[in-house]
PDB file of C-alpha atoms and ligand atoms in Angstrom:
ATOM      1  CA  UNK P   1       0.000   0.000   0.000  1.00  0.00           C
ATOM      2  CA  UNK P   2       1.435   3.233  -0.844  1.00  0.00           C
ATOM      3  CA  UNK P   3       1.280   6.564   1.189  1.00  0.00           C
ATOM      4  CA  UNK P   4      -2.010   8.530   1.140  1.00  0.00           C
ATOM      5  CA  UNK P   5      -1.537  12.357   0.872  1.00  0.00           C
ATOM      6  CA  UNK P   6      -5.057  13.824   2.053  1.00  0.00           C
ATOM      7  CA  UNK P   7      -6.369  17.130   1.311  1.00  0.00           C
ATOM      8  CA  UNK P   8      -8.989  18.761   3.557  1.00  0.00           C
ATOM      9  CA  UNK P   9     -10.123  21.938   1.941  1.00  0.00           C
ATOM     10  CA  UNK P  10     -12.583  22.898   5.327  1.00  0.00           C
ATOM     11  CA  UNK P  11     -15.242  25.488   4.300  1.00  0.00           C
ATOM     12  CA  UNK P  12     -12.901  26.843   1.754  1.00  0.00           C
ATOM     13  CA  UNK P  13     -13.113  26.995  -1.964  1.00  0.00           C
ATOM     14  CA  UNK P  14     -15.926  28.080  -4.685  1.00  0.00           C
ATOM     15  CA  UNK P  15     -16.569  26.919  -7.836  1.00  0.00           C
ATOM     16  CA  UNK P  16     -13.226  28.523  -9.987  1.00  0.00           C
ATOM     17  CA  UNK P  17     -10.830  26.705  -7.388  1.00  0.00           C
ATOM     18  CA  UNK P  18     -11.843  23.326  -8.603  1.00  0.00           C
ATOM     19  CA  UNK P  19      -9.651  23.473 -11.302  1.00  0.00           C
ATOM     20  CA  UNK P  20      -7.561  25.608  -9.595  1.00  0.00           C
ATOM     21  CA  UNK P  21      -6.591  22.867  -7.130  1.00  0.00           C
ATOM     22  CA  UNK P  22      -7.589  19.436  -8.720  1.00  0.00           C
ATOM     23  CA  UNK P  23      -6.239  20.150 -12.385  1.00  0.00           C
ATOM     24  CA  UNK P  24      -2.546  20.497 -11.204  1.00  0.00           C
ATOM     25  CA  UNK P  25      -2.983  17.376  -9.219  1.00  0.00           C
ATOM     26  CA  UNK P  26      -4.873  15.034 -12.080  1.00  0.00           C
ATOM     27  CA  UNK P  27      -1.769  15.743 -14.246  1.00  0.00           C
ATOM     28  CA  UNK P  28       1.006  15.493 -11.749  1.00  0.00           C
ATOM     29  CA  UNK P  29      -0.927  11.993 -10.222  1.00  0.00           C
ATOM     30  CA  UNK P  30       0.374   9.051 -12.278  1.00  0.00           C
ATOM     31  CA  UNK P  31       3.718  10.459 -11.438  1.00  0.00           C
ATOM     32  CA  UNK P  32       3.773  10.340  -7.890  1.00  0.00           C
ATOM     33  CA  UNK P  33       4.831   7.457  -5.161  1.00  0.00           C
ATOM     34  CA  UNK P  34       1.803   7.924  -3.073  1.00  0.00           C
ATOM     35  CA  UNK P  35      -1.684   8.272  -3.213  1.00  0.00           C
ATOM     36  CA  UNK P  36      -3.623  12.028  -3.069  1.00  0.00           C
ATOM     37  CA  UNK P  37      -7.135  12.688  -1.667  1.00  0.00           C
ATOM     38  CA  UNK P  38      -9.044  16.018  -1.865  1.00  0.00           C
ATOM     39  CA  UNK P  39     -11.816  16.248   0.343  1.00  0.00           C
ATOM     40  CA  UNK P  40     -13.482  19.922  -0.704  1.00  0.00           C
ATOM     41  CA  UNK P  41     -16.982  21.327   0.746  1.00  0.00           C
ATOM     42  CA  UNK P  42     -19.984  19.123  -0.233  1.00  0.00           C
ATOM     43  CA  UNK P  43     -21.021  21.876  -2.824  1.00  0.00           C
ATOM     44  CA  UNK P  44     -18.122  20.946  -4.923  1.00  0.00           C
ATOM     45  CA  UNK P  45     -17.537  16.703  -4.553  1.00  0.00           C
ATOM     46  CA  UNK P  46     -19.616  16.605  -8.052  1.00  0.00           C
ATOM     47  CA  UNK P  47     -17.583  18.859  -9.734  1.00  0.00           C
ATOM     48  CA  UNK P  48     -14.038  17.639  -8.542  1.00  0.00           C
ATOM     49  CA  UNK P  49     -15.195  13.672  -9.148  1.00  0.00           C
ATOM     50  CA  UNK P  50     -15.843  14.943 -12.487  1.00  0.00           C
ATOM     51  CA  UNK P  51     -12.688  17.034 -13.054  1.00  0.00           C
ATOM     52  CA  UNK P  52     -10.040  14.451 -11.578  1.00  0.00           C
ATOM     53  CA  UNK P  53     -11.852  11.068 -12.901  1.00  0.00           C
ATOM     54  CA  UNK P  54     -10.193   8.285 -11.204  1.00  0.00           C
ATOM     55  CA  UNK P  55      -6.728  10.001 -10.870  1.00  0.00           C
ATOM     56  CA  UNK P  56      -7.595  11.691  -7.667  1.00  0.00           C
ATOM     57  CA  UNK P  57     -10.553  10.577  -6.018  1.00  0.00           C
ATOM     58  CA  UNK P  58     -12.420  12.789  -3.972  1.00  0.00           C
ATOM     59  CA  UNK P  59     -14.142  12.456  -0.195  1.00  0.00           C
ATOM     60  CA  UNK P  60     -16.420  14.234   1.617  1.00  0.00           C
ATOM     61  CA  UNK P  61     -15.711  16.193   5.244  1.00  0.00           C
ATOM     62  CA  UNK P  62     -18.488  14.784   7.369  1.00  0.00           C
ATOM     63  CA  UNK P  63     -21.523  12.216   6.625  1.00  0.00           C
ATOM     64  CA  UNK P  64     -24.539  11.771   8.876  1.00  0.00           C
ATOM     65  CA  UNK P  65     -25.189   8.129  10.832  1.00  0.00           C
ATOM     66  CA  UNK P  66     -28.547   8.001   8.823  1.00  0.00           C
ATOM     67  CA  UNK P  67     -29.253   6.879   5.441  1.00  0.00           C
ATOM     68  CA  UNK P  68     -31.674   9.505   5.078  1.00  0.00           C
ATOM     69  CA  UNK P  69     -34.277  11.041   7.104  1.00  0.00           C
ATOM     70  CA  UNK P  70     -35.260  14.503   8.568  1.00  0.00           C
ATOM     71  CA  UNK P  71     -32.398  15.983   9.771  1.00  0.00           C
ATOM     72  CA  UNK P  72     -32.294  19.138   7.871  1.00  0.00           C
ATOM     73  CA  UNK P  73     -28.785  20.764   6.311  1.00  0.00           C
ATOM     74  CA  UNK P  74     -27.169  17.025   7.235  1.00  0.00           C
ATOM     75  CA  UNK P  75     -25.949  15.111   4.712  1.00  0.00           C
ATOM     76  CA  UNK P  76     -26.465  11.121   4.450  1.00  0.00           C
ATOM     77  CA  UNK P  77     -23.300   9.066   3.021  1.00  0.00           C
ATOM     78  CA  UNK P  78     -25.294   7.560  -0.235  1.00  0.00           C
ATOM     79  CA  UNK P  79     -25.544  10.944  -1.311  1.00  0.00           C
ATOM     80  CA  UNK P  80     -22.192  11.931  -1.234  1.00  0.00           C
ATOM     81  CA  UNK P  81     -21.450   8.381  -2.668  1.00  0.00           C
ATOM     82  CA  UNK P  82     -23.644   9.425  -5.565  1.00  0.00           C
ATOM     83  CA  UNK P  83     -22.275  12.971  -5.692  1.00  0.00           C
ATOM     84  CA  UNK P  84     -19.097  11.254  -6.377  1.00  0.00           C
ATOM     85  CA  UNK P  85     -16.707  11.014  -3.117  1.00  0.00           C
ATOM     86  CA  UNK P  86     -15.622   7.791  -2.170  1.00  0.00           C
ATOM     87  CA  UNK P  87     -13.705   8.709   0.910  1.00  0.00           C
ATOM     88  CA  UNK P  88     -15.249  11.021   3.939  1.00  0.00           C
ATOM     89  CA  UNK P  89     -13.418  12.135   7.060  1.00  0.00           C
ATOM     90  CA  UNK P  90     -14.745  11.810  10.268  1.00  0.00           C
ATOM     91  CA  UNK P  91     -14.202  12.981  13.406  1.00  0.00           C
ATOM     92  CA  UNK P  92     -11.835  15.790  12.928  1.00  0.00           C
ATOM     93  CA  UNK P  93     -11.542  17.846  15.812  1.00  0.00           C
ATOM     94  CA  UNK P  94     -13.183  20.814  14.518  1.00  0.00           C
ATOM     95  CA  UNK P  95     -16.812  18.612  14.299  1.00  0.00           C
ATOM     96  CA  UNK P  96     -15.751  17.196  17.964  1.00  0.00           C
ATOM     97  CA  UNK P  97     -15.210  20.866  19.218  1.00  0.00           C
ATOM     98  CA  UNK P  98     -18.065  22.973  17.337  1.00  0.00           C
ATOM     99  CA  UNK P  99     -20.643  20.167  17.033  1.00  0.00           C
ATOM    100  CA  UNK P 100     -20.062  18.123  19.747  1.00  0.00           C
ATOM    101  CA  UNK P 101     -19.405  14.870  18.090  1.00  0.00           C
ATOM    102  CA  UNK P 102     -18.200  11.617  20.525  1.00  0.00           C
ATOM    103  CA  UNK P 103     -16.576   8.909  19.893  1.00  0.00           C
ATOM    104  CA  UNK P 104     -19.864   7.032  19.533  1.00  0.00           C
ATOM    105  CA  UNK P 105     -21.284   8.970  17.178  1.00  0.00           C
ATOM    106  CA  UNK P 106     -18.143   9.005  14.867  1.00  0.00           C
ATOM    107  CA  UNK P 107     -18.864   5.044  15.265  1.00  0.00           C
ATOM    108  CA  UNK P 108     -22.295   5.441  14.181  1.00  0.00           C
ATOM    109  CA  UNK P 109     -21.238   7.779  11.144  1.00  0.00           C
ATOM    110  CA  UNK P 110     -18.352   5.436   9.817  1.00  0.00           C
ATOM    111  CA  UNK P 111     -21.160   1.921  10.223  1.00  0.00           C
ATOM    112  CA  UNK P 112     -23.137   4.497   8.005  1.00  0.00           C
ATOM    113  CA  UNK P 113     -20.102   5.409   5.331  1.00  0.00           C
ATOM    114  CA  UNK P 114     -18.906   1.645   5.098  1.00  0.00           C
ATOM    115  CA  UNK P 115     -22.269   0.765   4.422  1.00  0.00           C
ATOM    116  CA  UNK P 116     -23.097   3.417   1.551  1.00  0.00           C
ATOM    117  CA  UNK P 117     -19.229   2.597  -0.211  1.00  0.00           C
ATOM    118  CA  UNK P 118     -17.310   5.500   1.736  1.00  0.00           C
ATOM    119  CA  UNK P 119     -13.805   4.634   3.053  1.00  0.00           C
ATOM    120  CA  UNK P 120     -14.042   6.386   6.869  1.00  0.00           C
ATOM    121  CA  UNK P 121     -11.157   8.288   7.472  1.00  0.00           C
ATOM    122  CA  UNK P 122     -11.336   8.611  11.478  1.00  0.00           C
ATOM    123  CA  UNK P 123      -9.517  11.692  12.923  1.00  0.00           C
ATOM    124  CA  UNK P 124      -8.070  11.798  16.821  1.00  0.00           C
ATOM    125  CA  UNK P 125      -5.966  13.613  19.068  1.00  0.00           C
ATOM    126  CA  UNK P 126      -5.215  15.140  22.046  1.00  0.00           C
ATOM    127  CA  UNK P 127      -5.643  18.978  22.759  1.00  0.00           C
ATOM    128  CA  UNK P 128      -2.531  21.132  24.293  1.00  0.00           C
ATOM    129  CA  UNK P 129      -4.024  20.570  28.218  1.00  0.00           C
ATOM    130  CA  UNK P 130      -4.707  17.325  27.834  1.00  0.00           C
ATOM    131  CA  UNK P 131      -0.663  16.509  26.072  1.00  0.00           C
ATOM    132  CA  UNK P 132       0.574  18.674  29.115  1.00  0.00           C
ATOM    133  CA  UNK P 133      -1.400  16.580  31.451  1.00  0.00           C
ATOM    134  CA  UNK P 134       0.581  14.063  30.061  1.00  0.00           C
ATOM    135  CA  UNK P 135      -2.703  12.358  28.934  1.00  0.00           C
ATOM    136  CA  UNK P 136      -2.141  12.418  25.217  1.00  0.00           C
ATOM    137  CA  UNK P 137      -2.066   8.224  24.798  1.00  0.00           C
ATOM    138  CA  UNK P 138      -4.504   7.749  26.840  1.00  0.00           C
ATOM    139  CA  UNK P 139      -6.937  10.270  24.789  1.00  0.00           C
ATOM    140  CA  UNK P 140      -5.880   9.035  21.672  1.00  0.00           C
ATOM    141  CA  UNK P 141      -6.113   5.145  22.455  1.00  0.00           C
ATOM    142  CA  UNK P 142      -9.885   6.044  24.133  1.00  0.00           C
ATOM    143  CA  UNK P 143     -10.830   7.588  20.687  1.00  0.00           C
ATOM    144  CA  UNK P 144      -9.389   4.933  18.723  1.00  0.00           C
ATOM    145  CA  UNK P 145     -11.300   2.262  21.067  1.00  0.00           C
ATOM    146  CA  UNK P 146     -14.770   4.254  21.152  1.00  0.00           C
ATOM    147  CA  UNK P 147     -14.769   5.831  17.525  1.00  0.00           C
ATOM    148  CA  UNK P 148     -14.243   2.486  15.119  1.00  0.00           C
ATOM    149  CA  UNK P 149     -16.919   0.136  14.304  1.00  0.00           C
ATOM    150  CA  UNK P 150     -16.135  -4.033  14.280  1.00  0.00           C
ATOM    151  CA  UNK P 151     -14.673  -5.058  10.743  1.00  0.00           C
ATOM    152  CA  UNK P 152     -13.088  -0.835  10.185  1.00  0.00           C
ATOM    153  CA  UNK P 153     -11.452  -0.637   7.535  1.00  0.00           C
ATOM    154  CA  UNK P 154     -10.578   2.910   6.503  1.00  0.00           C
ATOM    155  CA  UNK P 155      -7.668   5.008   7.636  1.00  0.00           C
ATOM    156  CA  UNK P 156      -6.870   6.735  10.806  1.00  0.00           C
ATOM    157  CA  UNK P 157      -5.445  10.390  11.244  1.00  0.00           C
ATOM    158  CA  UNK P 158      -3.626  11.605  14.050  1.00  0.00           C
ATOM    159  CA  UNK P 159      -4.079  15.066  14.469  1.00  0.00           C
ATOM    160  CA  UNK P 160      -3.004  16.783  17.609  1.00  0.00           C
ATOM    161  CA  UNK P 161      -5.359  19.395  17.981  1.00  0.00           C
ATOM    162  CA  UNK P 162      -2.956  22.051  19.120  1.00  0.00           C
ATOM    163  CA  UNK P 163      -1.146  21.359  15.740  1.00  0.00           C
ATOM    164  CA  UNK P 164      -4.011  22.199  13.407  1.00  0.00           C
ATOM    165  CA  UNK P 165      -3.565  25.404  11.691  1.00  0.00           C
ATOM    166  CA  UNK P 166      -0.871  26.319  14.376  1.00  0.00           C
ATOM    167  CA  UNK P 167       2.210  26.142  12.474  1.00  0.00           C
ATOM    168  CA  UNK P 168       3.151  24.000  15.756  1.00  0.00           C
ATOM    169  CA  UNK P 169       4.118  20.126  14.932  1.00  0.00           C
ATOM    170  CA  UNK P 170       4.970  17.649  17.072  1.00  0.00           C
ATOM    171  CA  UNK P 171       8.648  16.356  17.062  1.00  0.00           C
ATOM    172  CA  UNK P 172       9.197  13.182  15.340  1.00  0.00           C
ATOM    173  CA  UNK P 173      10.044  11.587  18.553  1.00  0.00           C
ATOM    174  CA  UNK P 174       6.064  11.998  19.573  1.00  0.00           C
ATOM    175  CA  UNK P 175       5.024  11.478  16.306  1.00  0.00           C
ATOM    176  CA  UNK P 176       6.799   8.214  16.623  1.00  0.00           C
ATOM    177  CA  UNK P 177       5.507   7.342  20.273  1.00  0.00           C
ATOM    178  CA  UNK P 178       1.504   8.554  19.161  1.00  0.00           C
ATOM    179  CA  UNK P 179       1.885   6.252  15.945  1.00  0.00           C
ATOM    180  CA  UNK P 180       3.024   3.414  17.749  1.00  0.00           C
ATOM    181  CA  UNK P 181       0.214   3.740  19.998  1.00  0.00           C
ATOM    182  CA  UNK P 182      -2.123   4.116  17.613  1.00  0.00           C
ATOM    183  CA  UNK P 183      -0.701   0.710  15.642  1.00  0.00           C
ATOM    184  CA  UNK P 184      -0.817  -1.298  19.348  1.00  0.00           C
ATOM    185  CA  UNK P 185      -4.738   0.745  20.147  1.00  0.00           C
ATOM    186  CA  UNK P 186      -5.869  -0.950  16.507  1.00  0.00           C
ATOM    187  CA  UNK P 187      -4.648  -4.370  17.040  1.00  0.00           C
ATOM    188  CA  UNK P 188      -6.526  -4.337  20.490  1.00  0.00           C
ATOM    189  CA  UNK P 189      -9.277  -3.107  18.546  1.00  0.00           C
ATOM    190  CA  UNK P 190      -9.830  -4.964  15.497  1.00  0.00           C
ATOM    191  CA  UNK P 191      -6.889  -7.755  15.585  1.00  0.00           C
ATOM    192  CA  UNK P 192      -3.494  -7.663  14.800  1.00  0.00           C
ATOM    193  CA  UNK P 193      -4.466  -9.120  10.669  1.00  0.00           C
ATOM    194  CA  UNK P 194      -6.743  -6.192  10.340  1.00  0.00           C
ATOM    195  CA  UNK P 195      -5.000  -3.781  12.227  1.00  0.00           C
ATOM    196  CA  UNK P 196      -1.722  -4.367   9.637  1.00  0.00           C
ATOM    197  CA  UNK P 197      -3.777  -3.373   7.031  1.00  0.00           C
ATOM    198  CA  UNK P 198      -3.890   0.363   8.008  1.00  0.00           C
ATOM    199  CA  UNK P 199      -2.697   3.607   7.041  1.00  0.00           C
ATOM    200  CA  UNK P 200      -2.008   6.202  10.122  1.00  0.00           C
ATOM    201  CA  UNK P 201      -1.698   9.216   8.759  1.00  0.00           C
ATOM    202  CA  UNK P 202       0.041  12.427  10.649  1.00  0.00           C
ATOM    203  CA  UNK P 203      -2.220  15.619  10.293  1.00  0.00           C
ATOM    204  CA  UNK P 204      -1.551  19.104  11.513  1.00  0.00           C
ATOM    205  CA  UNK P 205       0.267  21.877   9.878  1.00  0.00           C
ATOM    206  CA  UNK P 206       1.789  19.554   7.620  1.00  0.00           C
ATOM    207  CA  UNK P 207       3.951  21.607   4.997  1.00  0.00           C
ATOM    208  CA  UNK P 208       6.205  21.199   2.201  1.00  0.00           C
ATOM    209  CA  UNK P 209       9.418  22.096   4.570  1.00  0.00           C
ATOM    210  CA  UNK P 210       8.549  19.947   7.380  1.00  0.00           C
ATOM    211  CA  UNK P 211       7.008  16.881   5.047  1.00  0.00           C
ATOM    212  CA  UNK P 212       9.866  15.029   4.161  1.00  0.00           C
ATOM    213  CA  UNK P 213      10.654  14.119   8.266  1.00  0.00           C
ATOM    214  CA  UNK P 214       7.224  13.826   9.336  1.00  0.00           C
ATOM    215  CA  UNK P 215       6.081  11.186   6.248  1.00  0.00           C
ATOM    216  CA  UNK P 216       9.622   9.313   7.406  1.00  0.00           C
ATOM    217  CA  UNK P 217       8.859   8.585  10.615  1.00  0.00           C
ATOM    218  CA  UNK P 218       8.180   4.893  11.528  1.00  0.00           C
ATOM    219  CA  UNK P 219       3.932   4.017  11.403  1.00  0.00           C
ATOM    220  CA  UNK P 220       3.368   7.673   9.044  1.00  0.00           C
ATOM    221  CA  UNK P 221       1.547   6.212   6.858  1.00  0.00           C
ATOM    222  CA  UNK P 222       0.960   9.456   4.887  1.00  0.00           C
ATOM    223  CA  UNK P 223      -0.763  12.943   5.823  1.00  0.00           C
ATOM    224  CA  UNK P 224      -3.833  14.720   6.272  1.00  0.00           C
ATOM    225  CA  UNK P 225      -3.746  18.372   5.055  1.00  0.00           C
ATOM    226  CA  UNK P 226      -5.618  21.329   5.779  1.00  0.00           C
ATOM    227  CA  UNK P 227      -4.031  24.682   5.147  1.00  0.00           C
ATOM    228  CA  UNK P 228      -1.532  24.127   2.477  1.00  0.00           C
ATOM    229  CA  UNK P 229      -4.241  21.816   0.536  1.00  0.00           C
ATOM    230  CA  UNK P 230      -5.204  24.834  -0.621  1.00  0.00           C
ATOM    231  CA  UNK P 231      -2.173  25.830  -2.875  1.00  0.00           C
ATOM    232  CA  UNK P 232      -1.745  22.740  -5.422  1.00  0.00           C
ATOM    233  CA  UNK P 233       2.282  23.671  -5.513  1.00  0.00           C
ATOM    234  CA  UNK P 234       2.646  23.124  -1.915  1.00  0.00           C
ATOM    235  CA  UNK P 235       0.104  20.011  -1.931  1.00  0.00           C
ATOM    236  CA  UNK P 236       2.550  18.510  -4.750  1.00  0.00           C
ATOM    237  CA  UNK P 237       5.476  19.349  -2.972  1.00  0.00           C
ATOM    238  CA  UNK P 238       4.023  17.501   0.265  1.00  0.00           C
ATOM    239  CA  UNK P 239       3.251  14.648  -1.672  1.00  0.00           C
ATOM    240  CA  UNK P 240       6.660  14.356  -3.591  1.00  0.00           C
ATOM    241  CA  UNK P 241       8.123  14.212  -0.267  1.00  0.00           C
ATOM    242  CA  UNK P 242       6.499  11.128   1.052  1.00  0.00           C
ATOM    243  CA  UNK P 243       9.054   8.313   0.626  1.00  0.00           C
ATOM    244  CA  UNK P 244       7.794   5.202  -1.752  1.00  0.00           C
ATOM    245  CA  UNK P 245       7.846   2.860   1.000  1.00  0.00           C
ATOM    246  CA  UNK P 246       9.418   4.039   3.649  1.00  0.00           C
ATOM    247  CA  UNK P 247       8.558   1.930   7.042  1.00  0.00           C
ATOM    248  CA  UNK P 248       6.162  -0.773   7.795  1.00  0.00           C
ATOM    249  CA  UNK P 249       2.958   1.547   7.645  1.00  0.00           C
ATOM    250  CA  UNK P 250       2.944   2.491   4.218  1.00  0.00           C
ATOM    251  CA  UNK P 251       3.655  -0.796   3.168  1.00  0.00           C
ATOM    252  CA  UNK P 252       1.277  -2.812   4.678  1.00  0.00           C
TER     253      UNK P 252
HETATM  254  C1  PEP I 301      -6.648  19.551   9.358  1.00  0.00           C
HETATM  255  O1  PEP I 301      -7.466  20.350   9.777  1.00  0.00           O
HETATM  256  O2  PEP I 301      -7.005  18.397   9.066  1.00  0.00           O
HETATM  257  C2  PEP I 301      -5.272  19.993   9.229  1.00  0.00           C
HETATM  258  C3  PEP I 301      -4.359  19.082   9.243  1.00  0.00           C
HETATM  259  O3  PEP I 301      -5.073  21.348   9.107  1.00  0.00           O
HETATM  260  P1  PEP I 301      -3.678  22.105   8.887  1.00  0.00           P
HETATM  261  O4  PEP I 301      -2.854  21.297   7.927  1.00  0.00           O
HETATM  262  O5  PEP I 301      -4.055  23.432   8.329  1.00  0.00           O
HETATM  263  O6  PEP I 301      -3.019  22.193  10.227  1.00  0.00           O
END
């Protein structure tokens, strides 16, 4: 399995950046070592699915736990499936903070994105307090045990909260000691055969001068990226930068 560079536009981005963003990627794809993602706003999944074909498939930011119903300005997974994503990210720590989202119900939403043909990426980490408590594994490994559903099998994104949109990374040392825990949390989880399978990616001001050590660090599977998602030349450079298969996460 290669590396998976992820994109995470947020509530950025109108119709014009489309091709702004994705067209640079579709032509640089084929040549690349690992795998991109762009997850932009709902409003524009259609549009990107249709720009970047197959070459860089697109995913959706949130999904609700229902197939459908009446839970007005939600939206259910089999319509982003049909609107062309077939990836969705979960959990991020901006839906946990503003919306209140547990562990439960980022469960409940990735049972619902499996089901409608989404691969869940499922997004944890620790805020500053709780890593200065000295807390931080024990956060993370509670998410990872409460948030996946029997039989996951998407990706998982460390992102320390204090890190997103900071310009504030962890050091590789604690990059390495998180990933590690993650690796050990999804083996208790789902069994060490499934738990092999897995990419951990590192998210959190991930940039094209700090890339190349983060994606080299031992269980970085590849990255999550807000910010710098944004401009396609720093996306690309981020992307060139993950190693072909550089330790045992990104080639499982
Ligand atoms: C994110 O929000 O998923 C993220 C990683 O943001 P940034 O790269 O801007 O820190």
């Amino acid at each position: 399995m290669r590396p998976l560079i992820a994109g995470n536009w947020k509530m950025n981005g109108l119709g014009a950046d489309v091709a702004r963003i994705l067209g640079p990627l579709r032509d640089a794809a084929a040549g690349l070592a690992c795998d991109l993602l762009v997850c932009p706003p709902a409003t524009l999944l259609a549009a990107a699915a249709r720009l970047a074909g197959s070459r860089v498939p697109v995913g959706a930011q949130d999904c609700h736990a229902a197939p459908a119903g009446p839970h007005t300005g939600d939206l259910a997974a089999p319509m982003l499936r049909e609107a062309g994503a077939t990836w969705v990210i979960l959990g991020h720590s901006e839906r946990r903070a503003e919306h209140g989202e547990s562990d439960a119900l980022v469960r409940a939403k990735a049972v619902a994105a499996a089901a409608a043909g989404l691969s869940p990426i499922v997004c944890v980490g620790e805020t500053q307090a709780e890593r200065e408590a000295g807390a931080h594994l024990e956060v993370v490994r509670r998410q990872v045990a409460g948030s996946l559903p029997d039989g996951f099998a998407g990706v998982v994104a460390y992102e320390p909260v204090w890190a997103i949109g900071t310009g504030r990374t962890p050091g590789v040392a604690e990059v390495a000691e998180m990933h590690a825990a993650i690796r050990a949390a999804l083996q208790a989880r789902l069994g060490p055969a499934a738990a092999a399978g897995l990419r951990i990616l590192y998210g959190g001001s991930v940039k094209p001068e700090n890339a190349a050590s983060l994606l080299a660090v031992a269980e970085v599977g590849g990255a999550l990226v807000g910010g710098a998602s944004l401009d396609p030349s720093a996306f690309l450079a981020i992307a060139r930068a993950a190693p072909a298969l550089p330790n045992p996460a990104a080639s499982r």
